[in-house]
CSV table of C-alpha atoms in Angstrom, one decimal:
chain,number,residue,atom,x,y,z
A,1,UNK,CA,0.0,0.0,0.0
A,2,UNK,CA,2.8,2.3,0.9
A,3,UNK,CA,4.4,2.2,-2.9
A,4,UNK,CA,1.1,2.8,-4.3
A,5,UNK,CA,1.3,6.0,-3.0
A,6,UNK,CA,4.6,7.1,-2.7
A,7,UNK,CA,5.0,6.3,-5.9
A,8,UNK,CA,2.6,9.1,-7.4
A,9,UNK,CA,4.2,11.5,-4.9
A,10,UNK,CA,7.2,11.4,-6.5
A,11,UNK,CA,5.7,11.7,-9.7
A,12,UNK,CA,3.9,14.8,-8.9
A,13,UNK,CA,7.3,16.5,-7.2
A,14,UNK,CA,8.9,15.8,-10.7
A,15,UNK,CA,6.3,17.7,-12.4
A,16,UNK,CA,6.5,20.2,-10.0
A,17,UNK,CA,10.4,20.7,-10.0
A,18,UNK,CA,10.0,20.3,-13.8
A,19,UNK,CA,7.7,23.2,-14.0
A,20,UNK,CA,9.9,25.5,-11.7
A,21,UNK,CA,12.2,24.6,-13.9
A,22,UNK,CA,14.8,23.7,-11.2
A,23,UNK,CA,18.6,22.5,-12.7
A,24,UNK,CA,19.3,19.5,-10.4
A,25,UNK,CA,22.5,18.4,-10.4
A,26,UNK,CA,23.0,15.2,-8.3
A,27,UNK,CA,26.2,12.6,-8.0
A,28,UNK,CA,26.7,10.1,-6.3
A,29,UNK,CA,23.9,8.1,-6.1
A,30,UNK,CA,25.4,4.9,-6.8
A,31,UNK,CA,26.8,4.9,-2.9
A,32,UNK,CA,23.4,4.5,-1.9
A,33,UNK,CA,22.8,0.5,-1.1
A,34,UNK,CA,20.5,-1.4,-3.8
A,35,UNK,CA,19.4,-3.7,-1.1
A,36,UNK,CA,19.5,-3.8,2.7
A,37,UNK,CA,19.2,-0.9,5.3
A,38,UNK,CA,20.8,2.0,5.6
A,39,UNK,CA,20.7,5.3,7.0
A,40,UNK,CA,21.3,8.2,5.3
A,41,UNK,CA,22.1,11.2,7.0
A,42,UNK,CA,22.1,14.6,5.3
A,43,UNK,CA,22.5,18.4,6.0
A,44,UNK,CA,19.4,20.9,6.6
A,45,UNK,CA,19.1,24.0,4.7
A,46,UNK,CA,14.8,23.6,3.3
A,47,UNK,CA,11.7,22.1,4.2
A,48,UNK,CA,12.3,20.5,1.0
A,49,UNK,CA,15.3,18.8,2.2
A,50,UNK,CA,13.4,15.5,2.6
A,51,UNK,CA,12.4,15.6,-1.3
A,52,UNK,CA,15.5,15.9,-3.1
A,53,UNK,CA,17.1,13.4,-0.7
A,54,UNK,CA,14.8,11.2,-1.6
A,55,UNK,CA,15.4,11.9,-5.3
A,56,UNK,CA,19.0,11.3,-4.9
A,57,UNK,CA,17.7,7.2,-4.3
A,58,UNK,CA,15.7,6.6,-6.8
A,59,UNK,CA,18.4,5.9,-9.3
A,60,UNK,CA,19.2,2.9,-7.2
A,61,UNK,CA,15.2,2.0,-7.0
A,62,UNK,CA,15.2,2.8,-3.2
A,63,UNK,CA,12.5,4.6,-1.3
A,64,UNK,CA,13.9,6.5,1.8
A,65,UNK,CA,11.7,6.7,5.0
A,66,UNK,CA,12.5,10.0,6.7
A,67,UNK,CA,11.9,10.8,10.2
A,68,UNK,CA,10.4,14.1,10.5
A,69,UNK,CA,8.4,15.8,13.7
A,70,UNK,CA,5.7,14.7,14.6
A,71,UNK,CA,3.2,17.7,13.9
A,72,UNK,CA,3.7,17.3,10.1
A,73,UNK,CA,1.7,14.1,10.5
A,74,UNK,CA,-0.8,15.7,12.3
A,75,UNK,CA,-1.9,18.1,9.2
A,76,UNK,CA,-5.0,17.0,7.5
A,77,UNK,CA,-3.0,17.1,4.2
A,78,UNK,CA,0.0,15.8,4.9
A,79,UNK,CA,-0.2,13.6,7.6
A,80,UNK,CA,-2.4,10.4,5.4
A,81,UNK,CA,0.3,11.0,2.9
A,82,UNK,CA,3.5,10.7,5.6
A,83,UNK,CA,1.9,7.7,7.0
A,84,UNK,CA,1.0,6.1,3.8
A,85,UNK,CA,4.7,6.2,2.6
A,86,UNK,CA,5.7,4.7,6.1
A,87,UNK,CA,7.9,8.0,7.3
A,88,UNK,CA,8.4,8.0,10.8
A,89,UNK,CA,7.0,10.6,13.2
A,90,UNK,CA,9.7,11.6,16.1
A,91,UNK,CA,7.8,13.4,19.0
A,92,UNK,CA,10.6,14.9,20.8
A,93,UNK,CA,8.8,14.4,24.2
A,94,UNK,CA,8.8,10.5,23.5
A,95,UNK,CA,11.8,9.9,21.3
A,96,UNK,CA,12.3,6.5,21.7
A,97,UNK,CA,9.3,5.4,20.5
A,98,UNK,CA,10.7,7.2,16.7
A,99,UNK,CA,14.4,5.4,17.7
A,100,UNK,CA,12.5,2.1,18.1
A,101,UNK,CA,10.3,2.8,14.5
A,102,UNK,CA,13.5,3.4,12.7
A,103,UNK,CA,15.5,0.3,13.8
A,104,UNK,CA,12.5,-2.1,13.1
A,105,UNK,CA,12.9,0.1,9.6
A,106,UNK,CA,16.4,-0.5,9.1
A,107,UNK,CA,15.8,-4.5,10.3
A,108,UNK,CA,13.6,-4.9,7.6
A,109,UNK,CA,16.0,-3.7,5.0
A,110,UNK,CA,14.7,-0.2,4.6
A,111,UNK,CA,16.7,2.8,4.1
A,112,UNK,CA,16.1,5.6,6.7
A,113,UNK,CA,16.6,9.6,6.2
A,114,UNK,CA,17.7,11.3,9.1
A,115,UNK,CA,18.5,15.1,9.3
A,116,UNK,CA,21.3,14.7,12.5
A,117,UNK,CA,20.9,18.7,12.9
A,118,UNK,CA,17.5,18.0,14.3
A,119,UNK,CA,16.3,21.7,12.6
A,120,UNK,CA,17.0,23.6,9.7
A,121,UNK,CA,20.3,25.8,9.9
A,122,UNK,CA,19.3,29.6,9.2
A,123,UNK,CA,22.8,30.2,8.6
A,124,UNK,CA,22.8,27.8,6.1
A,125,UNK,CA,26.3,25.9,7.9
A,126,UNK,CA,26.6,22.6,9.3
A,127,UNK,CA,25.5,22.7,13.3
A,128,UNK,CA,26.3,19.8,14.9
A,129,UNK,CA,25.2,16.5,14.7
A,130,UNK,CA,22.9,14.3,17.2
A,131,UNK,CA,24.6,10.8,17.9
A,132,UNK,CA,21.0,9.0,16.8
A,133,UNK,CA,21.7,8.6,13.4
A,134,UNK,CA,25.2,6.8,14.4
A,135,UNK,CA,23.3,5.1,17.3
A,136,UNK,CA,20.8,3.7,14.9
A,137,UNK,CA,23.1,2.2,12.0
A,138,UNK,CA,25.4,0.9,15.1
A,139,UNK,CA,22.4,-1.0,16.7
A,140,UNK,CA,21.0,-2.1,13.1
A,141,UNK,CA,24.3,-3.3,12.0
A,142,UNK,CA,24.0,-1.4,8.6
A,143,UNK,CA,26.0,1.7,6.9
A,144,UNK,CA,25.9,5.4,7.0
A,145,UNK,CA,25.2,7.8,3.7
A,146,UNK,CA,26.3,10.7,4.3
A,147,UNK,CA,25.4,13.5,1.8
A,148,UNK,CA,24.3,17.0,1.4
A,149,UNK,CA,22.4,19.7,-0.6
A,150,UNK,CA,23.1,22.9,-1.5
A,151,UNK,CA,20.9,25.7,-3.3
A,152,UNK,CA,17.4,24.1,-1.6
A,153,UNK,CA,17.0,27.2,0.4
A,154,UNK,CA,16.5,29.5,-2.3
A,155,UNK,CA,13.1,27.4,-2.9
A,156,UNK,CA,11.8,27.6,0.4
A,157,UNK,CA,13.5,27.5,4.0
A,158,UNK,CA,12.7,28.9,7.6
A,159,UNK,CA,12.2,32.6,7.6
A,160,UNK,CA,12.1,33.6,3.5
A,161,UNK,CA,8.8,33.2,1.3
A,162,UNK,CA,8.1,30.3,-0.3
A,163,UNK,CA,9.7,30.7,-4.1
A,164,UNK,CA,7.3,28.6,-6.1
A,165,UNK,CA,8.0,30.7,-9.2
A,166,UNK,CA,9.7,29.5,-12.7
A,167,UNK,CA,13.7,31.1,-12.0
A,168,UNK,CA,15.9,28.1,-13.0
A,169,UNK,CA,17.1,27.5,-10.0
A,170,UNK,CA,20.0,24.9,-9.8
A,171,UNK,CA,19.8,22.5,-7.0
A,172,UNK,CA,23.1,20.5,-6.6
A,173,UNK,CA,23.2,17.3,-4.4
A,174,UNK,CA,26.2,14.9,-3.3
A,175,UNK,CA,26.4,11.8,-1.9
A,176,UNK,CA,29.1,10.3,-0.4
A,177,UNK,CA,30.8,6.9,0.4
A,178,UNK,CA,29.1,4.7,3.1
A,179,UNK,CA,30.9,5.5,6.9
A,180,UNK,CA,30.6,2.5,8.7
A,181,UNK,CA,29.7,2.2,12.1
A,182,UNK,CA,30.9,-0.7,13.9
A,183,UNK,CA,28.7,-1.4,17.7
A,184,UNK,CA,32.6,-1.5,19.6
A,185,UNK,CA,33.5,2.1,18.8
A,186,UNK,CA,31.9,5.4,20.5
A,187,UNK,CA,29.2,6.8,18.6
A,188,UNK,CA,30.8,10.3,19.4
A,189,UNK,CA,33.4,9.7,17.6
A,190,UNK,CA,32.0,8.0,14.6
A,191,UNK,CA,29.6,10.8,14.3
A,192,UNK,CA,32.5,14.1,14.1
A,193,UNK,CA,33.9,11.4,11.4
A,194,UNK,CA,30.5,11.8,10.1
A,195,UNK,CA,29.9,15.5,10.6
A,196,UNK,CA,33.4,16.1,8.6
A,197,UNK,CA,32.6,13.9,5.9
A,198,UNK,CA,28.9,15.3,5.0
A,199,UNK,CA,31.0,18.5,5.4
A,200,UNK,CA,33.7,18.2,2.6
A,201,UNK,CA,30.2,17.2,0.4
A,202,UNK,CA,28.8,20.1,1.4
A,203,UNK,CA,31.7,22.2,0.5
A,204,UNK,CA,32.2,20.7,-2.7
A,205,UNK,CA,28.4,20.6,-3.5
A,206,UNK,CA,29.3,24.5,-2.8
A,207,UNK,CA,31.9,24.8,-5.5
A,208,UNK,CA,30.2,22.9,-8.1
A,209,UNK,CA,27.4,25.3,-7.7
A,210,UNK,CA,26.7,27.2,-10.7
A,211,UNK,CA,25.4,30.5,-10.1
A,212,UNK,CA,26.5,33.3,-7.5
A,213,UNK,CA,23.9,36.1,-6.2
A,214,UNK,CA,23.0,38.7,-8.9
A,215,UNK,CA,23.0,41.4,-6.3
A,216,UNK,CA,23.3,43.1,-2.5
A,217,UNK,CA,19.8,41.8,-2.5
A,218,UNK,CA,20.2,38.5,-3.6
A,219,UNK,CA,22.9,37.7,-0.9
A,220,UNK,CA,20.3,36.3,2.1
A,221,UNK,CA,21.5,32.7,0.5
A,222,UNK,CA,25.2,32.5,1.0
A,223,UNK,CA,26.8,31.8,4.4
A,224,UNK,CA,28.2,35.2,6.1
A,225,UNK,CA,31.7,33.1,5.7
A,226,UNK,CA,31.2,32.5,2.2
A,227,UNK,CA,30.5,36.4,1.6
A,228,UNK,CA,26.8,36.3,1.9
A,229,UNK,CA,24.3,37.9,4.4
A,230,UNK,CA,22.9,35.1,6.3
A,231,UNK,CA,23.2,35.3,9.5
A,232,UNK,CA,26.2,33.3,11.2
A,233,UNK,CA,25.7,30.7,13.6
A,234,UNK,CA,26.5,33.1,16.5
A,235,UNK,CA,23.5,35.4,15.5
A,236,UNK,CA,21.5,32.4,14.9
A,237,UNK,CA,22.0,31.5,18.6
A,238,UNK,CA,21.9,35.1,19.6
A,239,UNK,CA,18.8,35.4,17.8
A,240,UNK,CA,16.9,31.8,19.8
A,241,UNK,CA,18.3,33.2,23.4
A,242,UNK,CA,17.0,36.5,22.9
């Protein structure tokens, strides 16, 4: 039941990322597992993270089940549809119930999206990572896909308007090499190996980008670091204290 409709939800973001007219670049792929669980971790710049994650797969005929809050599966719309496709819904004031979800997930050979920042970064850097993604593939006994995305927030992301109009805009996605995560080593460790890894793709997603802003007012996009006028992580925390 769950491919019946997950299925014609990726058909209908196609059309919809074929009508904005978006220039996805995505390499990679073929690090993501044909068979057999896995869990692949990924930075968070969008709320449409989950999407082009999920596009990344498909060339090797997987379906990713993300864990994502719980509210989204609340909404009238989108909850049937997050269910249907056999997401997993973390409530933060019951977590292991979501931990639990996304073993038995990874037991039976599915692959498992997990966003180890927990929110989405408004300064569009890496913050850093949870240990339950490392925790997970540990306890399941499978690999880690680490990967990121870069140019997602120009489309819609925490803050900024939704931009749903037709202005080319290039998405570029990379995924890495599996990190593995044997059960006798500290999950702390094995996820700053992870954190630097899912780094260098972000970086080099970064470079590969084609475009750079077309003015002072197209600069909200780029990290302060990188010359652009989002806010650094400092502000950001600023910003949530204040």
């Amino acid at each position: 039941m769950a491919e019946l409709v997950y299925r014609p939800v990726i058909g209908a973001a196609k059309t919809m990322f074929k009508a904005l007219d978006l220039k996805i670049d995505c390499k990679g792929s073929e690090n993501i597992p044909r068979s057999g669980g896995a869990v692949l971790v990924s930075n968070h710049i969008s709320y449409l993270d989950f999407i082009f994650d999920g596009l990344a797969a498909l060339p090797q005929k997987r379906l990713v089940r993300f864990m994502a809050k719980e509210s989204v599966f609340r909404h009238k719309i989108s909850g049937p549809l997050m269910r249907s496709m056999k997401h997993i819904p973390v409530d933060r004031s019951q977590g292991e119930h979501a931990y639990q979800h996304a073993l038995q997930s990874l037991r039976a050979g599915e692959v498992v999206g997990v966003f180890p920042e927990a929110t989405i970064s408004e300064s569009f850097t890496l913050k850093s990572f949870k240990t339950g993604a490392v925790r997970l593939a540990q306890e399941a006994g499978v690999p880690l896909i680490p990967m990121a995305l870069w140019g997602t927030q120009r489309v819609w992301t925490k803050g900024r308007p939704r931009n749903f109009k037709r202005h080319h805009i290039p998405i570029t996605i990379r995924v890495g090499e599996a990190v593995e995560a044997p059960s006798d080593q500290y999950a702390g460790a094995i996820t700053r190996r992870l954190r630097t890894r899912v780094q260098e793709l972000l970086e080099a997603a970064q470079r590969a980008y084609p475009v750079r802003p077309k003015g002072p007012n197209d600069t909200w996009w780029m990290p302060a670091h990188l010359g652009g006028t989002a806010p650094t992580p400092e502000e950001v925390k600023a910003a949530e204290a204040g």
